[in-house]
Coordinates of C-alpha atoms and ligand atoms in Angstrom, one line a residue:
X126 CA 10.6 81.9 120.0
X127 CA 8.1 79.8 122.2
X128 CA 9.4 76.4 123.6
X129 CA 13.2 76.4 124.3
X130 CA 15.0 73.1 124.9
X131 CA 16.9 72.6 127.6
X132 CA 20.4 73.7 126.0
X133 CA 18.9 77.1 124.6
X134 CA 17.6 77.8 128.0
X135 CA 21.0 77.5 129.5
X136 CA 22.5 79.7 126.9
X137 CA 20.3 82.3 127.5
X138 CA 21.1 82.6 131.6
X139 CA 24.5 82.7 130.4
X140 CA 23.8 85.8 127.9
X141 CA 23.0 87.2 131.0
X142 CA 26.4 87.6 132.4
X143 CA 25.3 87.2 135.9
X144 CA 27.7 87.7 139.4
X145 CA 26.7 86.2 142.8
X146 CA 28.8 85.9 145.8
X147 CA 29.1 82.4 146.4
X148 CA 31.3 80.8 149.5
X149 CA 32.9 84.2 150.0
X150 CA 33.6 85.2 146.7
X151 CA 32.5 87.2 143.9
X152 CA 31.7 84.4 140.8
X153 CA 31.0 85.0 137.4
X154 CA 30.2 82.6 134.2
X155 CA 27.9 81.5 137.1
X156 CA 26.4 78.2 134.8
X157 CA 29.3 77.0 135.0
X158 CA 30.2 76.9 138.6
X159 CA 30.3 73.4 140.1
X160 CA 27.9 74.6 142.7
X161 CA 25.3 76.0 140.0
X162 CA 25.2 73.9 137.2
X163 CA 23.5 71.0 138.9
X164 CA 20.7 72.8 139.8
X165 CA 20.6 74.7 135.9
X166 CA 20.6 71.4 135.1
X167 CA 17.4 70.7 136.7
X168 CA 15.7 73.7 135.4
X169 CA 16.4 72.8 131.8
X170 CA 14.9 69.4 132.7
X171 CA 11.7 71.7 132.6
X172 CA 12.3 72.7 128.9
X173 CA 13.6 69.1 128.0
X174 CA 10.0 67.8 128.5
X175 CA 8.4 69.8 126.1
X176 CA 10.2 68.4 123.8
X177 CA 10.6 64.3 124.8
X178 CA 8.5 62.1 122.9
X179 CA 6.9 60.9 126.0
X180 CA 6.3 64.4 128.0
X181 CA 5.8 66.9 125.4
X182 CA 1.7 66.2 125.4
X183 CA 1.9 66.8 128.9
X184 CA 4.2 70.0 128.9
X185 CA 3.0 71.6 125.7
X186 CA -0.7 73.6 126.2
X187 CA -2.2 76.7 124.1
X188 CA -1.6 80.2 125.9
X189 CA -5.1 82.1 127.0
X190 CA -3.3 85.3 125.8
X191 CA -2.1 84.2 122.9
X192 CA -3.3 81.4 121.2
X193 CA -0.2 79.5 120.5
X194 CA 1.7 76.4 122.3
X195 CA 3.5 77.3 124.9
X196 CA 5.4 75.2 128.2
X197 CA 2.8 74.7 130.7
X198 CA 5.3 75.8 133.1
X199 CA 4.2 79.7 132.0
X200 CA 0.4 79.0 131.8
X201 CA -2.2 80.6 133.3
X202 CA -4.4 77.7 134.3
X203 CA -7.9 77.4 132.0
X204 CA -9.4 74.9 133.9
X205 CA -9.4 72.2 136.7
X206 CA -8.0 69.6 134.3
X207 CA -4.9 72.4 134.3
X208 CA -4.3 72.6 137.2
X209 CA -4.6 68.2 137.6
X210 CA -1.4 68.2 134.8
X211 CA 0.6 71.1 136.7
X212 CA 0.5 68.7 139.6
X213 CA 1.5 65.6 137.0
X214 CA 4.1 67.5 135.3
X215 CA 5.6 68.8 138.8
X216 CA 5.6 64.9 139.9
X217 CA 7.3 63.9 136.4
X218 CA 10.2 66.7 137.0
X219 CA 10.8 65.3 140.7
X220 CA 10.8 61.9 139.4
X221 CA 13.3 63.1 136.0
X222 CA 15.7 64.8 138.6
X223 CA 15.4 64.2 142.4
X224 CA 15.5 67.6 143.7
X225 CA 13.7 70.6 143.1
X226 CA 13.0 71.6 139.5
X227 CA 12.7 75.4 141.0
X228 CA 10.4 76.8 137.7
X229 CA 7.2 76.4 139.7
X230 CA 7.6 79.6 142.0
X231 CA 7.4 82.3 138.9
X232 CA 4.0 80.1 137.9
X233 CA 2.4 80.2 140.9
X234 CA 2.9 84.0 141.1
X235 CA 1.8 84.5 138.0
X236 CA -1.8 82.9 138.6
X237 CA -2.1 84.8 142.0
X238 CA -0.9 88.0 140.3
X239 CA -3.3 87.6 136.9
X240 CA -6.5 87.2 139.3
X241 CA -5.4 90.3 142.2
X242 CA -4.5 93.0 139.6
X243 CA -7.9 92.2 137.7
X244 CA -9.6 92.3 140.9
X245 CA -7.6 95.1 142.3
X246 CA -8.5 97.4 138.9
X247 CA -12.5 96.4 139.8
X248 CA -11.7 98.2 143.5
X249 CA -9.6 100.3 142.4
X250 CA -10.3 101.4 138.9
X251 CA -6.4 100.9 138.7
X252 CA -4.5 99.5 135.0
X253 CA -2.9 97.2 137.0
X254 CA -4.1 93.7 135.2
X255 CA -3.4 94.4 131.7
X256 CA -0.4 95.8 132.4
X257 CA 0.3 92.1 133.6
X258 CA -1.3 90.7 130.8
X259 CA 1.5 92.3 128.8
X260 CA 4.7 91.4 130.8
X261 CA 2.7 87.6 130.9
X262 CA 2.5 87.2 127.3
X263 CA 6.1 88.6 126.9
X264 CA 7.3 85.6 129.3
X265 CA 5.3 82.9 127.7
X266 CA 6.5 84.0 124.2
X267 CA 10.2 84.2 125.4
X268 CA 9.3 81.0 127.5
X269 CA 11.2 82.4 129.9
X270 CA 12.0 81.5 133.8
X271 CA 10.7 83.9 136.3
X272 CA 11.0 83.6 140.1
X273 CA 8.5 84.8 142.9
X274 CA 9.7 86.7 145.9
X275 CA 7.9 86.9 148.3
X276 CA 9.8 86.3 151.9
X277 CA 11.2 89.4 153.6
X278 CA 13.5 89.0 156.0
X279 CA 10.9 90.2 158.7
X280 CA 13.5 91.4 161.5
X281 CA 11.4 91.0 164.8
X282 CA 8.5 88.6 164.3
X283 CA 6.4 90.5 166.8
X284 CA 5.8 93.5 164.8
X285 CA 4.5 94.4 161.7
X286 CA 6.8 96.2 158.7
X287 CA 5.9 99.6 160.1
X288 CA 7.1 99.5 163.6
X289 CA 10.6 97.4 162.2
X290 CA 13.4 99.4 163.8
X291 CA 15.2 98.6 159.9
X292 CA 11.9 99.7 158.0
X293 CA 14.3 98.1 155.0
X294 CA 13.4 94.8 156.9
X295 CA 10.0 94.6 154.4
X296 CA 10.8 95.4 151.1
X297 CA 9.6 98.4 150.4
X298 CA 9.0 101.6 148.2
X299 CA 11.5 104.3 149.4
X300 CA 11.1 107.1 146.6
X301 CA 7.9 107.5 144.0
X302 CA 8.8 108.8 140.3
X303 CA 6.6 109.5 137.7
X304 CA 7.7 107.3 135.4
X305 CA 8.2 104.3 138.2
X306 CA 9.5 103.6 142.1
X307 CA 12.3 103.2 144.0
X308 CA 12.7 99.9 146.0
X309 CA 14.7 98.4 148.7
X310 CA 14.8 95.4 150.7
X311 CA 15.9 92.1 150.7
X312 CA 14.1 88.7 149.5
X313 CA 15.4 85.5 151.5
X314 CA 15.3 81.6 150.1
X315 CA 15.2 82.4 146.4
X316 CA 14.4 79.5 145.0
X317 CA 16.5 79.1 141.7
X318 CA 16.9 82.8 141.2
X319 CA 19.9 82.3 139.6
X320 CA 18.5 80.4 137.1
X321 CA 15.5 82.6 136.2
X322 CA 15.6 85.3 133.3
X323 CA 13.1 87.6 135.8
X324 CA 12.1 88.1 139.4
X325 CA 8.3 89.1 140.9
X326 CA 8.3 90.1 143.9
X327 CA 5.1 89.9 146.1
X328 CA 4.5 91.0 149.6
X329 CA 5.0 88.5 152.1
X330 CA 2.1 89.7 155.1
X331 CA -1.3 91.2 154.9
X332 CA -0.7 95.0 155.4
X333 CA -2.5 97.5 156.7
X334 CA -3.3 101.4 157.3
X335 CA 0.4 102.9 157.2
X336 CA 1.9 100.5 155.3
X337 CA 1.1 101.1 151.5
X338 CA 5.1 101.7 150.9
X339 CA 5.4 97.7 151.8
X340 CA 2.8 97.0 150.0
X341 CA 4.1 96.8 146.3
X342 CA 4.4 94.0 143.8
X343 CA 6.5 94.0 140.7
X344 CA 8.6 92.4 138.4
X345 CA 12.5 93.0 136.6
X346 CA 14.4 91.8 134.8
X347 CA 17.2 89.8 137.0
X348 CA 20.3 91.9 135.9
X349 CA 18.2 94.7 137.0
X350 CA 21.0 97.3 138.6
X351 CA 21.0 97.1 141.9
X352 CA 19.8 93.7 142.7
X353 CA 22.8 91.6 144.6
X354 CA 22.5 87.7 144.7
X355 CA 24.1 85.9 147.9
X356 CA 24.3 82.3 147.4
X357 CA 22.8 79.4 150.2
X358 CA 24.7 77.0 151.5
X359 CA 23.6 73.5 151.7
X360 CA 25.0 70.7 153.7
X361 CA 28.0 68.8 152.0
X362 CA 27.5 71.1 148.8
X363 CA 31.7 71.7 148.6
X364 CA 31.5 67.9 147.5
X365 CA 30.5 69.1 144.2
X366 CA 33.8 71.1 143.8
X367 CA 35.4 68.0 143.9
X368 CA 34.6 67.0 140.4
X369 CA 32.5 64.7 139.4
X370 CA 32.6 62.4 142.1
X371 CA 29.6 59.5 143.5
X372 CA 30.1 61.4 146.8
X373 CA 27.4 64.2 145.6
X374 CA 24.9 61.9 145.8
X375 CA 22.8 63.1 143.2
X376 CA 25.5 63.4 139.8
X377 CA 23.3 65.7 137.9
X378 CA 21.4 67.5 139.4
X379 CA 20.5 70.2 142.7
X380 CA 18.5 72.9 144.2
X381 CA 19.7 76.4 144.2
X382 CA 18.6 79.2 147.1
X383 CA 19.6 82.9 146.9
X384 CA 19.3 85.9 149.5
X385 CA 18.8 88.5 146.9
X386 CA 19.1 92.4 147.8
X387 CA 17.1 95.2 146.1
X388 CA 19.8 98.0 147.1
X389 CA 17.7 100.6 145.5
X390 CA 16.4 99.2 142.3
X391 CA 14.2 101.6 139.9
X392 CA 11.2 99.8 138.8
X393 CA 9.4 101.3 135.6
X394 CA 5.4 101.6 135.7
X395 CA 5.0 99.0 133.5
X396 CA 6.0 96.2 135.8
X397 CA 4.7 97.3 139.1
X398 CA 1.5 95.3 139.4
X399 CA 0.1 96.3 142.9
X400 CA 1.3 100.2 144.9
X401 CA -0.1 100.7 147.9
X402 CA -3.3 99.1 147.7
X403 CA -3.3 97.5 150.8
X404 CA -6.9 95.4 150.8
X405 CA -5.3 93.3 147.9
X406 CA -2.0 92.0 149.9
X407 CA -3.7 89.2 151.9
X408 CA -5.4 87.8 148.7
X409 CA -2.3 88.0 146.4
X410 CA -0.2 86.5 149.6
X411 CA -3.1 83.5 150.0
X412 CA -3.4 83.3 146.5
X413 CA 0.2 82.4 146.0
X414 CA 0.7 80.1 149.1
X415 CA -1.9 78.2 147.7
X416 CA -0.8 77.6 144.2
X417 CA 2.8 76.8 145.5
X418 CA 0.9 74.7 148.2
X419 CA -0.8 72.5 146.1
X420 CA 2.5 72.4 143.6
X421 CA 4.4 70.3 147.0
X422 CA 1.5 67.8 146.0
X423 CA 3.6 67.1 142.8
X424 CA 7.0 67.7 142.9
X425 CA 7.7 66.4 146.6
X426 CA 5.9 63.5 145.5
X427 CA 8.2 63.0 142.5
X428 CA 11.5 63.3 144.8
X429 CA 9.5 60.9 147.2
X430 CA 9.4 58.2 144.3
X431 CA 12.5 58.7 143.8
X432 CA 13.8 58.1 147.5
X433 CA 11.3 55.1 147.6
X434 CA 13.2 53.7 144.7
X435 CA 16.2 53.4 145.7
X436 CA 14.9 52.4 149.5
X437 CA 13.4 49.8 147.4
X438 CA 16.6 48.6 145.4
X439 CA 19.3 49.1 148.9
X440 CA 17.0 46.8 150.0
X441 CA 17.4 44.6 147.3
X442 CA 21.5 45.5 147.4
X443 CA 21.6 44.0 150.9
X444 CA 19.0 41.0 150.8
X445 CA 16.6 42.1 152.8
X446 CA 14.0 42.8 150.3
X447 CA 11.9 40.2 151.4
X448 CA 11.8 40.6 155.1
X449 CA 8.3 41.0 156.1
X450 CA 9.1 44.3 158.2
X451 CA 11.4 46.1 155.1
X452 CA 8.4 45.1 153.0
X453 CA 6.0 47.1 155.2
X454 CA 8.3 50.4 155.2
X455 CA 8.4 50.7 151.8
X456 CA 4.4 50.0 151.4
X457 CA 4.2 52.8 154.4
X458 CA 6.2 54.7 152.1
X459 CA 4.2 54.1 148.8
X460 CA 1.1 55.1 151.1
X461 CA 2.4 58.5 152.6
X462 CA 3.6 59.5 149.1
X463 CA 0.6 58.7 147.0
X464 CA -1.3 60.2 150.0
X465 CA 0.7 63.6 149.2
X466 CA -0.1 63.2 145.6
X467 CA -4.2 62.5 146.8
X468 CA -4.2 66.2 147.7
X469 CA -1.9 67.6 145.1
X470 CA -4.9 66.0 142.8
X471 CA -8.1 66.9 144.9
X472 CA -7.3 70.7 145.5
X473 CA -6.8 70.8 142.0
X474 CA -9.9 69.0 140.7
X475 CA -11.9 70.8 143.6
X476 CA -11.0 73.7 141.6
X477 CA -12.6 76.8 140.5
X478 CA -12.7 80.2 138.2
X479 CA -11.6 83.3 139.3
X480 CA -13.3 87.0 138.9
X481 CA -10.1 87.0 135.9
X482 CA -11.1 84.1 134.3
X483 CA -8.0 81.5 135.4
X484 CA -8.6 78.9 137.8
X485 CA -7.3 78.5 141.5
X486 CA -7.2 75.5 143.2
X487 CA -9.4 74.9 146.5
X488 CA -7.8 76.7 149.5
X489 CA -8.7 74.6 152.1
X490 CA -7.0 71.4 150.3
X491 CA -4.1 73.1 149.1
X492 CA -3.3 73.8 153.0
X493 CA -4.1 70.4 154.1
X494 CA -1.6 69.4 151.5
X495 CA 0.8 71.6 152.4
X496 CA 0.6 69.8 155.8
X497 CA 1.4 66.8 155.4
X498 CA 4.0 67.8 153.0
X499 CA 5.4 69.0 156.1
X500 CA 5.2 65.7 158.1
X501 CA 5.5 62.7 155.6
X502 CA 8.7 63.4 153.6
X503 CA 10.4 63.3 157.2
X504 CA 8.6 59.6 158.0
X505 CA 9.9 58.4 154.3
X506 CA 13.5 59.7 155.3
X507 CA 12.9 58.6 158.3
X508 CA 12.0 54.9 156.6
X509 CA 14.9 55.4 154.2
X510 CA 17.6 55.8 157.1
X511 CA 16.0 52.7 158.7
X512 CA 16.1 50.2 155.7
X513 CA 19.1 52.0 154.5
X514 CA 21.8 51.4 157.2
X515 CA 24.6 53.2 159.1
X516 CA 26.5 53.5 155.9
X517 CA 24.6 56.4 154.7
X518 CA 26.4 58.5 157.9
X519 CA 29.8 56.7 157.9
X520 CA 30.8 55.5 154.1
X521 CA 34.5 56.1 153.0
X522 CA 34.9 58.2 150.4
X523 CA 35.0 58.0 146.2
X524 CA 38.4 59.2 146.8
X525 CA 39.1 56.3 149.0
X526 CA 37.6 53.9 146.5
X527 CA 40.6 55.0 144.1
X528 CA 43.0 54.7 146.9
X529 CA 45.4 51.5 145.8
X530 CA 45.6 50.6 149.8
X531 CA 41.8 51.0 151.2
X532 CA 39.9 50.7 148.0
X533 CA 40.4 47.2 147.7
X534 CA 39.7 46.7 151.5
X535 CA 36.7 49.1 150.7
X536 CA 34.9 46.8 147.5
X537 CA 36.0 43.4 149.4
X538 CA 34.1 44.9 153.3
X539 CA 31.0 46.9 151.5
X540 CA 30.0 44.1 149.5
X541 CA 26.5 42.5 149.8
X542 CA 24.5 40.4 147.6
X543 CA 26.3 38.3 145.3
X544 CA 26.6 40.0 141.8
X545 CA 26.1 43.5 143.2
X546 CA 28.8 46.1 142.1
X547 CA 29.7 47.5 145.5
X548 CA 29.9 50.5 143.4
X549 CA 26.7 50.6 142.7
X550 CA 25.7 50.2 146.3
X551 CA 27.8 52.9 147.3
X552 CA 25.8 55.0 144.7
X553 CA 22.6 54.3 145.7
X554 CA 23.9 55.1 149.4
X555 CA 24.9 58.4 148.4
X556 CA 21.7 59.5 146.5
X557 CA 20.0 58.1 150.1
X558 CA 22.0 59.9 151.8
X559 CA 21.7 63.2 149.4
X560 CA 18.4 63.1 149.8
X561 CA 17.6 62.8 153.8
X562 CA 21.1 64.5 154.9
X563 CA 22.9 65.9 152.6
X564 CA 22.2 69.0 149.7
X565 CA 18.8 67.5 148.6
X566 CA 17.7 67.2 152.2
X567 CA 17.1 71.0 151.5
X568 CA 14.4 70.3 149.1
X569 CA 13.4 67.4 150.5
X570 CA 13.1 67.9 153.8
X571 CA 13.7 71.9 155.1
X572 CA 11.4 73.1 152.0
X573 CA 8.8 71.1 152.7
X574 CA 8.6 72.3 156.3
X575 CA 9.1 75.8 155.5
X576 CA 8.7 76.5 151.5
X577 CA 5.3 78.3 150.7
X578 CA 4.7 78.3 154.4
X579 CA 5.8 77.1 157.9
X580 CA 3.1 74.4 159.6
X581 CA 1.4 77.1 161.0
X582 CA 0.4 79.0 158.3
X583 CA -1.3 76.4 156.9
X584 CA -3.0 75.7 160.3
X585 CA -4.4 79.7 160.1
X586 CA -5.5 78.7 156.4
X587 CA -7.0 75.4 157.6
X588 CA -8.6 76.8 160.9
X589 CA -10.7 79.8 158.7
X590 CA -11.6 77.7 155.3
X591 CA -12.6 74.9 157.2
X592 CA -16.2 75.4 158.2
X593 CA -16.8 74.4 161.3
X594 CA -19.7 76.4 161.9
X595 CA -21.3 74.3 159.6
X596 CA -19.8 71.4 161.1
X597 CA -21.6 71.9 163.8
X598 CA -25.2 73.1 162.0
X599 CA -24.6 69.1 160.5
X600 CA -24.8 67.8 164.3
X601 CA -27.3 70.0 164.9
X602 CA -29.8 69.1 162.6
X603 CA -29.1 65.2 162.7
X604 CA -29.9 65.4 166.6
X605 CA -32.8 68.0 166.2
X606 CA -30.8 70.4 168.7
X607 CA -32.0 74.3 168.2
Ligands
LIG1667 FE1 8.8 73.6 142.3 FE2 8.8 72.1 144.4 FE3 11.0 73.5 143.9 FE4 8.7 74.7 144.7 S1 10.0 73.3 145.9 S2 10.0 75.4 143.0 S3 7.2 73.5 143.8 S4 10.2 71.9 142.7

């Protein structure tokens, strides 16, 4: 059953018979809806790898739990040279689709998750991490695609879950069975939930005395009863219900993000991996923030070579590539991106074994790349726009193109360089502007502010891993101050 391809995979989200309200309506035989498929698409790109000549050694690895080969994209990580190739194989799906790949989330939460429950069940003397060992091994065998919840919507900022005037504003536990719990809530920014066979949901804060019903973590099935899927908008993403059309920027393949709605759901003992244990929220929360932090290291990267290409090949289009000052852009470029990738790399060789036996990368790296994940994809669209042109805001449309009246006046006024289709300009146009303004710019640009983390989170994580005490003792000692 292990290792689907790509065109299983999408059979098997279809088996699923999901329904999602998407632009005001309630949509069925979601894979194939215009504003879906692109970003299924993407997904299966995950379980295409393992199987390409030149990827599968790089997407294959043997299971901890199981001994056999699975898709590194359900792995628990085994060492630091794991968690080096998550970050390659992230880059490699950027670079294979331009957008976000959205299989990463379920990962991350999976490596947090393994290492809290066994933790939790030391403190605790609760069942928690073999019950997780179970569901795990269930997902790797099925190679299935789980997402991680873990953003509530959080009401007012400046108070905690308990003092909420909605307590419903934090997921939480509303009635305790025997055989399982109640939940409600809502999850916002789903990455790809749509396209995942399970959901695990995490709490999103650290939480404290009065607060064990919020602090619950759990996984189900994603046509659990009860769970309701409200599609994201992105910008110009009704382009792609225009049929296939160079106007989408990116033919193939998209993002997906989902507000999804617990509206009571019954979750059975045997998926609820944390329940009430409060001391264990902050660690599964950093835990997670850190894997997914360090995962921006790869796949951001990826997108960025993409954009960097064809910044590279406008260029080119126009005849400009070999002005001195277009020249230095795209080695600025180069230099931000492989700067990203630097600490995708480091806080994954820097390493290190957990209490449970999987590693986690270092903390204090994964934050600083989470960082700059949050400043340099702007200055590369930022580069792009500048090398690109106007033409990326104010472009006539494919429709236009076809148009007997302005597409000739369109090929004869957009061409450039002698012997380049305009055509093919206009595509490479399109993808630019996909990527820094249109529905990529979500992944590209909003994500990497926000996903796993606004700025300042990582600014709380960089502030207390980053030793300054023992900054200072350095000083100290090298002047002979007491
Ligand atoms: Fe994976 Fe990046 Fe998408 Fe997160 S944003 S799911 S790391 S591709």
């Amino acid at each position: 059953m292990s290792l689907k391809t790509g065109n299983e995979y999408i059979a098997s989200i279809a088996a699923l018979g999901l329904e999602a309200n998407i632009l005001g309506q309630k949509s069925s035989d979601l894979t194939k809806h215009p504003l879906v498929k692109p970003s299924l698409q993407a997904v299966a790109t995950t379980y295409d790898c393992a199987h390409s000549e030149r990827n599968s050694s790089l997407f294959r690895v043997r299971s901890s739990l199981t001994g056999e080969e699975i898709n590194r994209f359900t792995h628990l990580h085994q060492s630091a040279a794991d968690l080096t190739n998550k970050v390659i194989m992230q880059r490699v799906c950027g670079n294979l689709t331009g957008c976000c790949f959205q299989r990463c989330v379920g990962l991350d939460a999976a490596n947090a998750t393994f290492s809290v429950t066994y933790e939790c069940d030391q403190a605790h003397g609760t069942q928690y991490h073999q019950r997780f060992i179970e569901y795990w091994t269930r997902i790797q065998r099925q190679d299935l695609v789980v997402d991680g919840a873990m953003t509530d919507p959080k009401g007012d900022r400046g108070k905690r879950p308990k003092e909420q005037v909605d307590p419903d504003l934090y997921l939480r536990v509303v009635e305790r069975k025997s055989e399982g719990v109640v939940v409600r809530g809502a999850k916002f920014h789903q990455t790809g939930l749509l396209n995942s066979h399970e959901v695990m949901v995490m709490p999103t804060v650290n939480l404290g005395a009065g607060e064990e019903d919020w602090a619950i973590c759990f996984a189900v099935p994603i046509n659990t009863p009860g769970l309701r899927f409200i599609y994201g908008r992105q910008a110009s993403d009704t382009r792609k219900l225009e049929g296939p059309c160079m106007d989408v920027g990116n033919p193939t393949f998209g993002g997906q993000e989902v507000m999804l709605v617990f509206d009571d759901v019954f979750v059975p003992n045997e998926l609820v991996f944390l329940n009430g244990e409060l001391d264990q929220t902050g660690k599964l929360v950093e835990r997670f923030a850190a894997y997914h932090r360090q995962s921006y290291g790869g796949c951001k990267v990826g997108m960025g070579d993409v954009l960097i290409g064809a910044t590279a090949l406008i260029a080119r289009m126009n005849g400009v590539a070999h002005a001195s000052h277009v020249r230095d852009k795209i080695v600025e470029m180069i230099h931000l991106n492989e700067t990203l990738f630097a600490c995708g790399i480091a806080c994954s060789a820097q390493g290190h074994p957990t209490l449970a036996g999987n590693y986690e990368v270092d903390m204090l790296l994964a934050n600083v790349c989470k960082l700059n994940v949050t400043r340099f994809p702007y200055e590369l669209a930022r580069l792009a726009t500048d090398i690109a042109g106007g033409l990326i805001g104010t472009m006539p449309s494919a429709r236009d193109l076809e148009d007997p009246v302005a597409g000739p006046y369109i090929k004869k006024y957009l061409a450039a360089v002698q012997g380049v289709d305009t055509v093919d300009r206009m595509k490479v146009l399109r993808l630019i502007e996909n990527m820094v303004a249109g529905a990529g710019a979500v992944a590209y640009l909003i994500e990497s502010m926000h996903g796993a983390g606004s700025p300042m989170a990582q600014r709380i994580m960089i502030a207390r891993q980053g030793n300054l005490e023992g900054k200072i003792e350095l000083v100290k000692q090298l002047l002979d101050i007491r």
